[in-house]
PDB file of C-alpha atoms and ligand atoms in Angstrom:
ATOM      1  CA  MET A  13       0.045   0.016  -0.146  1.00 98.00           C
ATOM      2  CA  GLN A  14       1.381   3.210  -0.951  1.00 98.00           C
ATOM      3  CA  ILE A  15       0.842   6.512   0.962  1.00 98.00           C
ATOM      4  CA  ILE A  16       0.601   9.396  -1.332  1.00 98.00           C
ATOM      5  CA  THR A  17       0.440  13.426   0.202  1.00 98.00           C
ATOM      6  CA  THR A  18       0.584  15.527  -2.987  1.00 98.00           C
ATOM      7  CA  LYS A  19      -1.900  16.365  -6.009  1.00 98.00           C
ATOM      8  CA  GLN A  20       1.071  15.210  -8.469  1.00 98.00           C
ATOM      9  CA  ALA A  21       1.866  12.080  -6.988  1.00 98.00           C
ATOM     10  CA  LEU A  22      -1.882  11.139  -6.574  1.00 98.00           C
ATOM     11  CA  GLN A  23      -2.437  11.819 -10.601  1.00 98.00           C
ATOM     12  CA  GLN A  24       0.620  10.108 -11.503  1.00 98.00           C
ATOM     13  CA  ALA A  25      -0.502   7.006  -9.709  1.00 98.00           C
ATOM     14  CA  VAL A  26      -4.291   7.489 -11.327  1.00 98.00           C
ATOM     15  CA  GLU A  27      -2.663   7.885 -14.365  1.00 98.00           C
ATOM     16  CA  ASN A  28      -0.740   4.765 -14.230  1.00 98.00           C
ATOM     17  CA  CYS A  29      -3.661   2.769 -13.137  1.00 98.00           C
ATOM     18  CA  LYS A  30      -5.802   4.078 -16.386  1.00 98.00           C
ATOM     19  CA  LYS A  31      -3.098   2.782 -18.556  1.00 98.00           C
ATOM     20  CA  ALA A  32      -3.254  -0.672 -17.154  1.00 98.00           C
ATOM     21  CA  ASN A  33      -6.860  -0.448 -17.560  1.00 98.00           C
ATOM     22  CA  GLN A  34      -7.941  -1.068 -13.886  1.00 98.00           C
ATOM     23  CA  THR A  35     -11.359  -0.213 -12.639  1.00 98.00           C
ATOM     24  CA  ILE A  36     -10.924   2.380  -9.733  1.00 98.00           C
ATOM     25  CA  GLY A  37     -13.224   2.460  -6.346  1.00 98.00           C
ATOM     26  CA  LEU A  38     -12.812   5.846  -4.333  1.00 98.00           C
ATOM     27  CA  VAL A  39     -13.827   5.892  -0.711  1.00 98.00           C
ATOM     28  CA  PRO A  40     -13.505   9.455   1.009  1.00 98.00           C
ATOM     29  CA  THR A  41     -12.904   9.444   4.604  1.00 98.00           C
ATOM     30  CA  MET A  42     -11.581  11.926   7.355  1.00 98.00           C
ATOM     31  CA  GLY A  43      -9.722   9.308   8.935  1.00 97.00           C
ATOM     32  CA  ALA A  44     -10.065   8.070  12.777  1.00 95.00           C
ATOM     33  CA  LEU A  45     -11.411   4.592  10.866  1.00 97.00           C
ATOM     34  CA  HIS A  46     -13.484   2.209  12.418  1.00 97.00           C
ATOM     35  CA  GLU A  47     -15.575  -0.744  10.887  1.00 98.00           C
ATOM     36  CA  GLY A  48     -17.620   1.985   9.303  1.00 98.00           C
ATOM     37  CA  HIS A  49     -15.061   2.964   7.554  1.00 98.00           C
ATOM     38  CA  ALA A  50     -13.591  -0.381   6.944  1.00 98.00           C
ATOM     39  CA  SER A  51     -16.883  -1.665   5.282  1.00 98.00           C
ATOM     40  CA  LEU A  52     -16.958   0.713   2.512  1.00 98.00           C
ATOM     41  CA  VAL A  53     -13.418   0.236   1.805  1.00 98.00           C
ATOM     42  CA  ARG A  54     -13.718  -4.015   1.966  1.00 98.00           C
ATOM     43  CA  ARG A  55     -16.541  -3.240  -0.931  1.00 98.00           C
ATOM     44  CA  ALA A  56     -14.277  -1.190  -2.617  1.00 98.00           C
ATOM     45  CA  VAL A  57     -11.565  -3.517  -3.221  1.00 98.00           C
ATOM     46  CA  GLU A  58     -14.139  -6.063  -3.654  1.00 98.00           C
ATOM     47  CA  GLU A  59     -15.575  -4.401  -6.409  1.00 98.00           C
ATOM     48  CA  ASN A  60     -12.783  -2.687  -7.873  1.00 98.00           C
ATOM     49  CA  ASP A  61      -9.511  -3.448  -9.412  1.00 98.00           C
ATOM     50  CA  VAL A  62      -7.578  -0.873  -7.526  1.00 98.00           C
ATOM     51  CA  CYS A  63      -8.916   0.871  -4.197  1.00 98.00           C
ATOM     52  CA  PHE A  64      -8.274   4.844  -3.230  1.00 98.00           C
ATOM     53  CA  VAL A  65      -9.052   5.963   0.254  1.00 98.00           C
ATOM     54  CA  SER A  66      -8.619   9.546   0.962  1.00 98.00           C
ATOM     55  CA  VAL A  67      -8.116  10.912   4.574  1.00 98.00           C
ATOM     56  CA  PHE A  68      -7.952  14.666   4.466  1.00 98.00           C
ATOM     57  CA  VAL A  69      -9.982  16.361   7.817  1.00 98.00           C
ATOM     58  CA  ASN A  70     -11.500  18.958   5.800  1.00 98.00           C
ATOM     59  CA  PRO A  71     -11.419  22.395   7.116  1.00 97.00           C
ATOM     60  CA  THR A  72     -13.642  24.011   4.680  1.00 97.00           C
ATOM     61  CA  GLN A  73     -16.995  21.761   5.826  1.00 97.00           C
ATOM     62  CA  PHE A  74     -16.671  22.315   9.271  1.00 94.00           C
ATOM     63  CA  ASN A  75     -18.468  25.270  10.458  1.00 88.00           C
ATOM     64  CA  ASN A  76     -17.345  25.593  14.025  1.00 89.00           C
ATOM     65  CA  LYS A  77     -13.799  25.775  14.756  1.00 90.00           C
ATOM     66  CA  GLU A  78     -13.122  23.484  18.102  1.00 91.00           C
ATOM     67  CA  ASP A  79     -15.129  20.898  16.457  1.00 90.00           C
ATOM     68  CA  LEU A  80     -12.740  20.821  14.067  1.00 94.00           C
ATOM     69  CA  ALA A  81      -9.490  21.090  16.054  1.00 94.00           C
ATOM     70  CA  LYS A  82     -10.988  18.414  18.187  1.00 91.00           C
ATOM     71  CA  TYR A  83     -11.485  15.856  15.346  1.00 92.00           C
ATOM     72  CA  PRO A  84      -9.731  12.636  15.629  1.00 92.00           C
ATOM     73  CA  ARG A  85      -6.077  11.863  14.080  1.00 94.00           C
ATOM     74  CA  ASN A  86      -4.367   9.074  13.826  1.00 94.00           C
ATOM     75  CA  ILE A  87      -2.977   8.377  10.361  1.00 95.00           C
ATOM     76  CA  GLU A  88      -0.617   5.653  11.791  1.00 96.00           C
ATOM     77  CA  ARG A  89      -3.584   3.511  12.776  1.00 97.00           C
ATOM     78  CA  ASP A  90      -5.752   4.072   9.897  1.00 98.00           C
ATOM     79  CA  ALA A  91      -2.745   3.254   7.341  1.00 98.00           C
ATOM     80  CA  GLU A  92      -2.578  -0.573   9.808  1.00 98.00           C
ATOM     81  CA  LEU A  93      -6.451  -0.936   9.393  1.00 98.00           C
ATOM     82  CA  LEU A  94      -6.412   0.107   5.073  1.00 98.00           C
ATOM     83  CA  ARG A  95      -3.385  -2.641   4.625  1.00 98.00           C
ATOM     84  CA  GLY A  96      -4.618  -4.943   6.228  1.00 98.00           C
ATOM     85  CA  ILE A  97      -7.731  -4.712   4.287  1.00 98.00           C
ATOM     86  CA  GLY A  98      -6.219  -4.447   1.117  1.00 98.00           C
ATOM     87  CA  ALA A  99      -6.523  -0.731  -0.188  1.00 98.00           C
ATOM     88  CA  GLN A 100      -3.520  -0.192  -2.418  1.00 98.00           C
ATOM     89  CA  TYR A 101      -3.534   3.712  -2.262  1.00 98.00           C
ATOM     90  CA  VAL A 102      -3.890   6.552   0.969  1.00 98.00           C
ATOM     91  CA  PHE A 103      -4.171   9.664  -0.281  1.00 98.00           C
ATOM     92  CA  ALA A 104      -3.296  12.174   3.152  1.00 98.00           C
ATOM     93  CA  PRO A 105      -2.767  15.478   1.926  1.00 98.00           C
ATOM     94  CA  THR A 106      -2.654  18.877   3.772  1.00 98.00           C
ATOM     95  CA  PRO A 107      -4.977  21.421   3.660  1.00 97.00           C
ATOM     96  CA  GLU A 108      -2.049  23.380   1.823  1.00 97.00           C
ATOM     97  CA  GLU A 109      -1.924  20.770  -0.816  1.00 98.00           C
ATOM     98  CA  MET A 110      -5.836  20.468  -0.942  1.00 98.00           C
ATOM     99  CA  TYR A 111      -6.535  24.387  -1.378  1.00 98.00           C
ATOM    100  CA  SER A 112      -5.518  27.638  -2.411  1.00 97.00           C
ATOM    101  CA  ALA A 113      -5.311  30.382   0.590  1.00 96.00           C
ATOM    102  CA  GLU A 114      -8.504  31.607  -1.312  1.00 96.00           C
ATOM    103  CA  GLU A 115     -10.236  28.444  -1.511  1.00 96.00           C
ATOM    104  CA  MET A 116      -9.791  27.679   2.070  1.00 94.00           C
ATOM    105  CA  ASN A 117     -11.459  31.041   2.715  1.00 93.00           C
ATOM    106  CA  THR A 118     -14.288  31.680   0.214  1.00 94.00           C
ATOM    107  CA  THR A 119     -17.220  29.531   0.335  1.00 94.00           C
ATOM    108  CA  PHE A 120     -17.480  26.522  -2.383  1.00 94.00           C
ATOM    109  CA  SER A 121     -20.918  27.750  -4.580  1.00 93.00           C
ATOM    110  CA  PHE A 122     -23.098  25.366  -6.003  1.00 93.00           C
ATOM    111  CA  ASP A 123     -26.773  24.855  -6.606  1.00 93.00           C
ATOM    112  CA  PHE A 124     -28.488  22.544  -4.174  1.00 94.00           C
ATOM    113  CA  ASN A 125     -31.652  22.438  -5.292  1.00 93.00           C
ATOM    114  CA  GLY A 126     -32.720  23.018  -1.771  1.00 93.00           C
ATOM    115  CA  LEU A 127     -30.791  19.638  -0.601  1.00 95.00           C
ATOM    116  CA  ASP A 128     -29.121  21.801   2.026  1.00 95.00           C
ATOM    117  CA  ALA A 129     -31.833  24.260   3.198  1.00 94.00           C
ATOM    118  CA  VAL A 130     -33.218  21.166   5.867  1.00 95.00           C
ATOM    119  CA  MET A 131     -31.488  19.138   8.650  1.00 97.00           C
ATOM    120  CA  GLU A 132     -27.513  19.547   8.846  1.00 96.00           C
ATOM    121  CA  GLY A 133     -27.385  21.871   6.095  1.00 94.00           C
ATOM    122  CA  LYS A 134     -29.606  24.290   7.973  1.00 95.00           C
ATOM    123  CA  MET A 135     -27.915  23.515  11.403  1.00 95.00           C
ATOM    124  CA  ARG A 136     -24.220  24.048   9.758  1.00 94.00           C
ATOM    125  CA  PRO A 137     -24.579  26.674   6.964  1.00 94.00           C
ATOM    126  CA  GLY A 138     -21.635  26.278   4.367  1.00 95.00           C
ATOM    127  CA  HIS A 139     -21.083  22.392   5.585  1.00 96.00           C
ATOM    128  CA  PHE A 140     -21.905  21.006   2.469  1.00 97.00           C
ATOM    129  CA  ASN A 141     -20.415  23.390   0.546  1.00 97.00           C
ATOM    130  CA  GLY A 142     -17.238  22.095   2.073  1.00 98.00           C
ATOM    131  CA  VAL A 143     -18.659  19.005   1.592  1.00 98.00           C
ATOM    132  CA  VAL A 144     -19.168  19.388  -2.146  1.00 97.00           C
ATOM    133  CA  GLN A 145     -15.782  21.157  -2.527  1.00 97.00           C
ATOM    134  CA  VAL A 146     -14.141  18.166  -1.418  1.00 98.00           C
ATOM    135  CA  VAL A 147     -15.576  15.292  -2.523  1.00 98.00           C
ATOM    136  CA  SER A 148     -15.500  17.270  -6.181  1.00 96.00           C
ATOM    137  CA  ARG A 149     -12.290  17.700  -5.997  1.00 97.00           C
ATOM    138  CA  LEU A 150     -11.203  13.851  -5.172  1.00 98.00           C
ATOM    139  CA  PHE A 151     -13.368  12.966  -7.800  1.00 97.00           C
ATOM    140  CA  TYR A 152     -11.274  15.179 -10.502  1.00 96.00           C
ATOM    141  CA  LEU A 153      -8.201  13.663  -9.289  1.00 97.00           C
ATOM    142  CA  VAL A 154      -9.018   9.635  -9.032  1.00 98.00           C
ATOM    143  CA  GLN A 155     -11.381   9.932 -11.751  1.00 97.00           C
ATOM    144  CA  PRO A 156     -13.059   7.114  -9.537  1.00 98.00           C
ATOM    145  CA  ASP A 157     -15.611   4.459 -11.474  1.00 97.00           C
ATOM    146  CA  ARG A 158     -17.480   3.828  -8.033  1.00 98.00           C
ATOM    147  CA  ALA A 159     -17.265   5.870  -5.085  1.00 98.00           C
ATOM    148  CA  TYR A 160     -18.232   4.566  -1.702  1.00 98.00           C
ATOM    149  CA  PHE A 161     -20.168   6.663   1.119  1.00 98.00           C
ATOM    150  CA  GLY A 162     -22.529   5.957   3.899  1.00 98.00           C
ATOM    151  CA  GLU A 163     -26.208   6.077   4.892  1.00 98.00           C
ATOM    152  CA  LYS A 164     -24.821   7.510   8.103  1.00 98.00           C
ATOM    153  CA  ASP A 165     -24.431  10.484   6.685  1.00 98.00           C
ATOM    154  CA  TYR A 166     -27.865  10.312   4.574  1.00 98.00           C
ATOM    155  CA  GLN A 167     -28.127  13.875   3.881  1.00 98.00           C
ATOM    156  CA  GLN A 168     -24.701  14.034   2.411  1.00 98.00           C
ATOM    157  CA  LEU A 169     -25.226  10.882   0.578  1.00 98.00           C
ATOM    158  CA  ALA A 170     -28.366  12.756  -1.072  1.00 97.00           C
ATOM    159  CA  ILE A 171     -26.542  15.206  -1.914  1.00 97.00           C
ATOM    160  CA  ILE A 172     -23.361  13.547  -3.772  1.00 97.00           C
ATOM    161  CA  HIS A 173     -26.128  11.706  -5.743  1.00 95.00           C
ATOM    162  CA  HIS A 174     -27.649  15.454  -7.081  1.00 94.00           C
ATOM    163  CA  MET A 175     -24.458  16.588  -7.770  1.00 95.00           C
ATOM    164  CA  VAL A 176     -23.017  13.910 -10.135  1.00 95.00           C
ATOM    165  CA  GLU A 177     -26.675  13.491 -11.547  1.00 92.00           C
ATOM    166  CA  ARG A 178     -26.276  17.181 -12.222  1.00 88.00           C
ATOM    167  CA  SER A 179     -22.420  16.648 -13.394  1.00 84.00           C
ATOM    168  CA  SER A 180     -23.138  14.121 -15.350  1.00 78.00           C
ATOM    169  CA  MET A 181     -25.479  15.640 -17.534  1.00 75.00           C
ATOM    170  CA  ALA A 182     -22.484  17.852 -18.416  1.00 74.00           C
ATOM    171  CA  GLY A 183     -19.828  14.683 -18.522  1.00 78.00           C
ATOM    172  CA  THR A 184     -17.650  15.717 -15.800  1.00 85.00           C
ATOM    173  CA  PHE A 185     -17.016  12.869 -13.781  1.00 86.00           C
ATOM    174  CA  GLY A 186     -18.036  10.197 -16.890  1.00 83.00           C
ATOM    175  CA  ASN A 187     -20.149   7.018 -15.747  1.00 88.00           C
ATOM    176  CA  LEU A 188     -18.912   7.273 -12.206  1.00 95.00           C
ATOM    177  CA  GLN A 189     -21.348   5.478  -9.950  1.00 96.00           C
ATOM    178  CA  ILE A 190     -21.917   6.371  -6.433  1.00 97.00           C
ATOM    179  CA  ILE A 191     -22.335   3.600  -3.823  1.00 98.00           C
ATOM    180  CA  GLY A 192     -24.511   3.763  -0.492  1.00 98.00           C
ATOM    181  CA  CYS A 193     -23.825   1.697   2.081  1.00 98.00           C
ATOM    182  CA  PRO A 194     -25.666   0.414   5.404  1.00 98.00           C
ATOM    183  CA  ILE A 195     -25.044   1.675   8.699  1.00 98.00           C
ATOM    184  CA  VAL A 196     -22.207  -0.203  10.365  1.00 98.00           C
ATOM    185  CA  ARG A 197     -23.684  -0.704  14.496  1.00 98.00           C
ATOM    186  CA  GLU A 198     -21.957  -1.323  17.426  1.00 97.00           C
ATOM    187  CA  GLU A 199     -23.712  -4.823  18.773  1.00 97.00           C
ATOM    188  CA  SER A 200     -25.579  -2.104  20.899  1.00 97.00           C
ATOM    189  CA  GLY A 201     -27.002  -0.733  18.269  1.00 98.00           C
ATOM    190  CA  LEU A 202     -24.818   2.861  18.679  1.00 98.00           C
ATOM    191  CA  ALA A 203     -23.991   3.688  15.047  1.00 98.00           C
ATOM    192  CA  LEU A 204     -20.305   3.124  14.431  1.00 98.00           C
ATOM    193  CA  SER A 205     -18.576   7.242  14.356  1.00 97.00           C
ATOM    194  CA  SER A 206     -15.332   8.865  14.204  1.00 93.00           C
ATOM    195  CA  ARG A 207     -16.623  11.220  16.980  1.00 93.00           C
ATOM    196  CA  ASN A 208     -17.794   7.961  19.996  1.00 95.00           C
ATOM    197  CA  GLU A 209     -13.640   8.271  21.017  1.00 92.00           C
ATOM    198  CA  ARG A 210     -14.620  11.617  22.234  1.00 93.00           C
ATOM    199  CA  LEU A 211     -17.582   9.841  24.673  1.00 96.00           C
ATOM    200  CA  SER A 212     -16.470   8.772  27.957  1.00 96.00           C
ATOM    201  CA  ALA A 213     -17.640   5.281  28.952  1.00 96.00           C
ATOM    202  CA  GLU A 214     -20.355   6.507  30.648  1.00 97.00           C
ATOM    203  CA  GLU A 215     -21.648   8.834  27.469  1.00 98.00           C
ATOM    204  CA  LYS A 216     -21.541   6.002  25.045  1.00 97.00           C
ATOM    205  CA  GLN A 217     -23.629   4.267  27.840  1.00 97.00           C
ATOM    206  CA  THR A 218     -26.024   6.955  27.220  1.00 98.00           C
ATOM    207  CA  ALA A 219     -25.510   7.552  23.263  1.00 98.00           C
ATOM    208  CA  LEU A 220     -27.478   3.893  23.084  1.00 98.00           C
ATOM    209  CA  GLY A 221     -30.572   5.833  24.621  1.00 98.00           C
ATOM    210  CA  ILE A 222     -30.690   7.530  20.860  1.00 98.00           C
ATOM    211  CA  SER A 223     -30.281   4.226  18.178  1.00 98.00           C
ATOM    212  CA  LYS A 224     -32.877   2.387  20.402  1.00 98.00           C
ATOM    213  CA  THR A 225     -34.943   5.518  20.418  1.00 98.00           C
ATOM    214  CA  LEU A 226     -35.288   5.110  16.610  1.00 98.00           C
ATOM    215  CA  PHE A 227     -35.523   1.120  16.214  1.00 98.00           C
ATOM    216  CA  ALA A 228     -38.331   1.470  19.217  1.00 98.00           C
ATOM    217  CA  SER A 229     -40.110   4.375  16.812  1.00 98.00           C
ATOM    218  CA  LEU A 230     -40.505   1.963  13.966  1.00 98.00           C
ATOM    219  CA  GLU A 231     -42.976  -0.005  16.215  1.00 98.00           C
ATOM    220  CA  TRP A 232     -44.940   3.353  17.117  1.00 98.00           C
ATOM    221  CA  ALA A 233     -45.109   4.465  13.290  1.00 98.00           C
ATOM    222  CA  LYS A 234     -46.878   1.046  13.038  1.00 97.00           C
ATOM    223  CA  GLU A 235     -49.604   1.542  15.773  1.00 97.00           C
ATOM    224  CA  GLN A 236     -53.025   2.394  14.615  1.00 96.00           C
ATOM    225  CA  GLY A 237     -53.873   5.915  13.825  1.00 95.00           C
ATOM    226  CA  ALA A 238     -50.090   7.109  14.224  1.00 97.00           C
ATOM    227  CA  THR A 239     -48.612  10.020  12.520  1.00 98.00           C
ATOM    228  CA  VAL A 240     -45.858  11.582  10.993  1.00 98.00           C
ATOM    229  CA  ALA A 241     -46.058  14.291  13.180  1.00 98.00           C
ATOM    230  CA  ALA A 242     -46.709  12.135  16.641  1.00 98.00           C
ATOM    231  CA  VAL A 243     -44.166   9.870  15.959  1.00 98.00           C
ATOM    232  CA  GLN A 244     -41.706  12.639  15.076  1.00 98.00           C
ATOM    233  CA  GLN A 245     -42.149  14.808  18.732  1.00 98.00           C
ATOM    234  CA  ARG A 246     -42.204  11.268  20.692  1.00 98.00           C
ATOM    235  CA  VAL A 247     -38.769  10.684  19.005  1.00 98.00           C
ATOM    236  CA  ILE A 248     -38.294  14.371  20.238  1.00 98.00           C
ATOM    237  CA  ASP A 249     -39.534  13.626  23.720  1.00 98.00           C
ATOM    238  CA  ALA A 250     -37.859  10.194  24.465  1.00 98.00           C
ATOM    239  CA  ILE A 251     -34.302  11.211  23.800  1.00 98.00           C
ATOM    240  CA  ASN A 252     -35.066  14.175  25.712  1.00 98.00           C
ATOM    241  CA  ALA A 253     -35.977  12.321  28.276  1.00 98.00           C
ATOM    242  CA  ILE A 254     -32.707  10.620  29.075  1.00 98.00           C
ATOM    243  CA  ASN A 255     -30.395  12.380  31.195  1.00 98.00           C
ATOM    244  CA  GLY A 256     -27.302  13.742  29.124  1.00 98.00           C
ATOM    245  CA  LEU A 257     -28.886  13.712  25.693  1.00 98.00           C
ATOM    246  CA  GLU A 258     -30.142  16.893  23.776  1.00 98.00           C
ATOM    247  CA  VAL A 259     -32.068  16.244  20.366  1.00 98.00           C
ATOM    248  CA  GLU A 260     -31.058  19.684  17.901  1.00 98.00           C
ATOM    249  CA  TYR A 261     -33.768  17.971  15.849  1.00 98.00           C
ATOM    250  CA  TYR A 262     -35.363  14.917  14.315  1.00 98.00           C
ATOM    251  CA  GLU A 263     -37.383  14.974  11.111  1.00 98.00           C
ATOM    252  CA  ILE A 264     -39.089  12.278   9.282  1.00 98.00           C
ATOM    253  CA  VAL A 265     -38.448  13.196   5.466  1.00 97.00           C
ATOM    254  CA  ASP A 266     -38.899  11.845   1.908  1.00 96.00           C
ATOM    255  CA  GLN A 267     -35.725   9.456   1.360  1.00 96.00           C
ATOM    256  CA  THR A 268     -35.262  11.085  -1.790  1.00 92.00           C
ATOM    257  CA  THR A 269     -36.648  14.963  -1.434  1.00 93.00           C
ATOM    258  CA  LEU A 270     -35.166  15.608   1.689  1.00 95.00           C
ATOM    259  CA  LEU A 271     -38.769  17.413   2.536  1.00 94.00           C
ATOM    260  CA  PRO A 272     -40.909  16.906   4.758  1.00 95.00           C
ATOM    261  CA  THR A 273     -43.585  13.928   4.587  1.00 97.00           C
ATOM    262  CA  ASP A 274     -46.713  12.918   6.190  1.00 96.00           C
ATOM    263  CA  SER A 275     -46.247   9.250   4.944  1.00 97.00           C
ATOM    264  CA  PHE A 276     -43.989   6.646   6.574  1.00 98.00           C
ATOM    265  CA  ASN A 277     -43.431   5.326   3.079  1.00 97.00           C
ATOM    266  CA  HIS A 278     -40.405   5.493   2.083  1.00 97.00           C
ATOM    267  CA  ALA A 279     -39.856   7.898   4.548  1.00 98.00           C
ATOM    268  CA  ILE A 280     -36.404   8.072   6.730  1.00 98.00           C
ATOM    269  CA  GLY A 281     -35.844   9.696   9.988  1.00 98.00           C
ATOM    270  CA  CYS A 282     -33.322  11.721  10.723  1.00 98.00           C
ATOM    271  CA  VAL A 283     -31.783  13.072  14.500  1.00 98.00           C
ATOM    272  CA  THR A 284     -28.928  14.863  15.483  1.00 98.00           C
ATOM    273  CA  VAL A 285     -28.096  14.862  19.625  1.00 98.00           C
ATOM    274  CA  TYR A 286     -25.686  16.357  21.880  1.00 98.00           C
ATOM    275  CA  CYS A 287     -24.293  13.958  24.355  1.00 98.00           C
ATOM    276  CA  GLY A 288     -22.595  15.800  26.132  1.00 95.00           C
ATOM    277  CA  PRO A 289     -20.452  18.598  24.250  1.00 93.00           C
ATOM    278  CA  VAL A 290     -20.179  15.797  21.185  1.00 94.00           C
ATOM    279  CA  ARG A 291     -22.506  16.402  18.866  1.00 95.00           C
ATOM    280  CA  LEU A 292     -23.965  12.542  17.060  1.00 97.00           C
ATOM    281  CA  ILE A 293     -25.740  11.811  14.138  1.00 98.00           C
ATOM    282  CA  ASP A 294     -27.971   8.463  13.181  1.00 98.00           C
ATOM    283  CA  ASN A 295     -30.566   7.680  11.199  1.00 98.00           C
ATOM    284  CA  ILE A 296     -33.523   5.238  10.638  1.00 98.00           C
ATOM    285  CA  LYS A 297     -35.704   3.963   7.645  1.00 98.00           C
ATOM    286  CA  TYR A 298     -39.479   3.437   8.078  1.00 97.00           C
TER     287      TYR A 298
HETATM  288  P1  LIG B 397     -15.934  10.644   7.700  1.00 69.60           P
HETATM  289  O1  LIG B 397     -14.806  10.248   8.034  1.00 69.60           O
HETATM  290  O2  LIG B 397     -17.353  10.489   9.092  1.00 69.60           O
HETATM  291  O3  LIG B 397     -16.158  11.400   6.857  1.00 69.60           O
HETATM  292  O4  LIG B 397     -16.958   9.441   7.111  1.00 69.60           O
HETATM  293  C1  LIG B 397     -16.544   8.549   5.653  1.00 69.60           C
HETATM  294  C2  LIG B 397     -17.355   7.822   5.259  1.00 69.60           C
HETATM  295  O5  LIG B 397     -17.764   6.755   5.928  1.00 69.60           O
HETATM  296  C3  LIG B 397     -18.740   8.746   4.865  1.00 69.60           C
HETATM  297  O6  LIG B 397     -19.258   8.055   3.495  1.00 69.60           O
HETATM  298  C4  LIG B 397     -19.472   7.958   5.917  1.00 69.60           C
HETATM  299  O7  LIG B 397     -20.823   8.444   5.717  1.00 69.60           O
HETATM  300  C5  LIG B 397     -19.098   6.655   6.490  1.00 69.60           C
HETATM  301  N1  LIG B 397     -19.387   5.974   7.766  1.00 69.60           N
HETATM  302  C6  LIG B 397     -19.195   6.853   8.948  1.00 69.60           C
HETATM  303  N2  LIG B 397     -19.336   5.986   9.835  1.00 69.60           N
HETATM  304  C7  LIG B 397     -19.948   5.281   9.251  1.00 69.60           C
HETATM  305  C8  LIG B 397     -20.707   3.868   9.421  1.00 69.60           C
HETATM  306  N3  LIG B 397     -21.086   3.591  11.098  1.00 69.60           N
HETATM  307  N4  LIG B 397     -21.561   2.804   8.925  1.00 69.60           N
HETATM  308  C9  LIG B 397     -21.181   3.526   7.648  1.00 69.60           C
HETATM  309  N5  LIG B 397     -20.609   4.279   6.852  1.00 69.60           N
HETATM  310  C10 LIG B 397     -19.861   4.852   7.398  1.00 69.60           C
END
């Protein structure tokens, strides 16, 4: 496995793969890798001749400086995990290698068709601009045949689908296929997240209340006369009733448009909860 830190070396590696007619799978990550990431990488290794994994804590998608500073980083451990899975290339650039000073300091503009106006987009202004900025740059540099994203970040996945649909009309990313992968959870139900590393043992126990409530809500939705609005409120109340948890939002929306819906058909519930100072996200499909 080769660790690459410059765009130039990355493009050279990509060129070599293309010359050899190898298919390329890409898994973009911010590192501090866990089994959730590993599931994406395993799939990319299986389905492509060559697998590239990027490990880059993208500063332009953080609207909170403290969150950026505290984001866990451990490239040695990440590299070990990726080597074990069989990834061929890791791209781990510095922010300065990825962006010019101007790019770093101006909001990347993009037409989200409203997908950024709800949930994470509403709470973290500019977050998805940074996501689209970094992902489109990675697509441009790596020219993958397939790129893998987790459903854990459901809104991000929806936005990337939209971005690729729009740009494939213009032919930018060729036949790039976006592959969404299911959420990997601990046996306890807690969705794996790099941010879990910041939870104390006690907070981790408390955080179980999030997935437990989401799973329970699948049953609530089946109760006679259950409405989306009532289930949505019941989830918020149940999580807020747990000492140490505070809901930022819980929205049950259509899986494609991310717009509010009054039917459980094709619906997904997306939640963000503060567990102490740590912001956790999760979701459930109805
Ligand atoms: P991140 O490093 O948090 O930016 O995540 C990189 C990729 O891994 C994203 O596509 C995430 O959605 C995905 N991912 C993170 N956690 C999980 C998980 N628990 N299950 C599945 N995919 C995940």
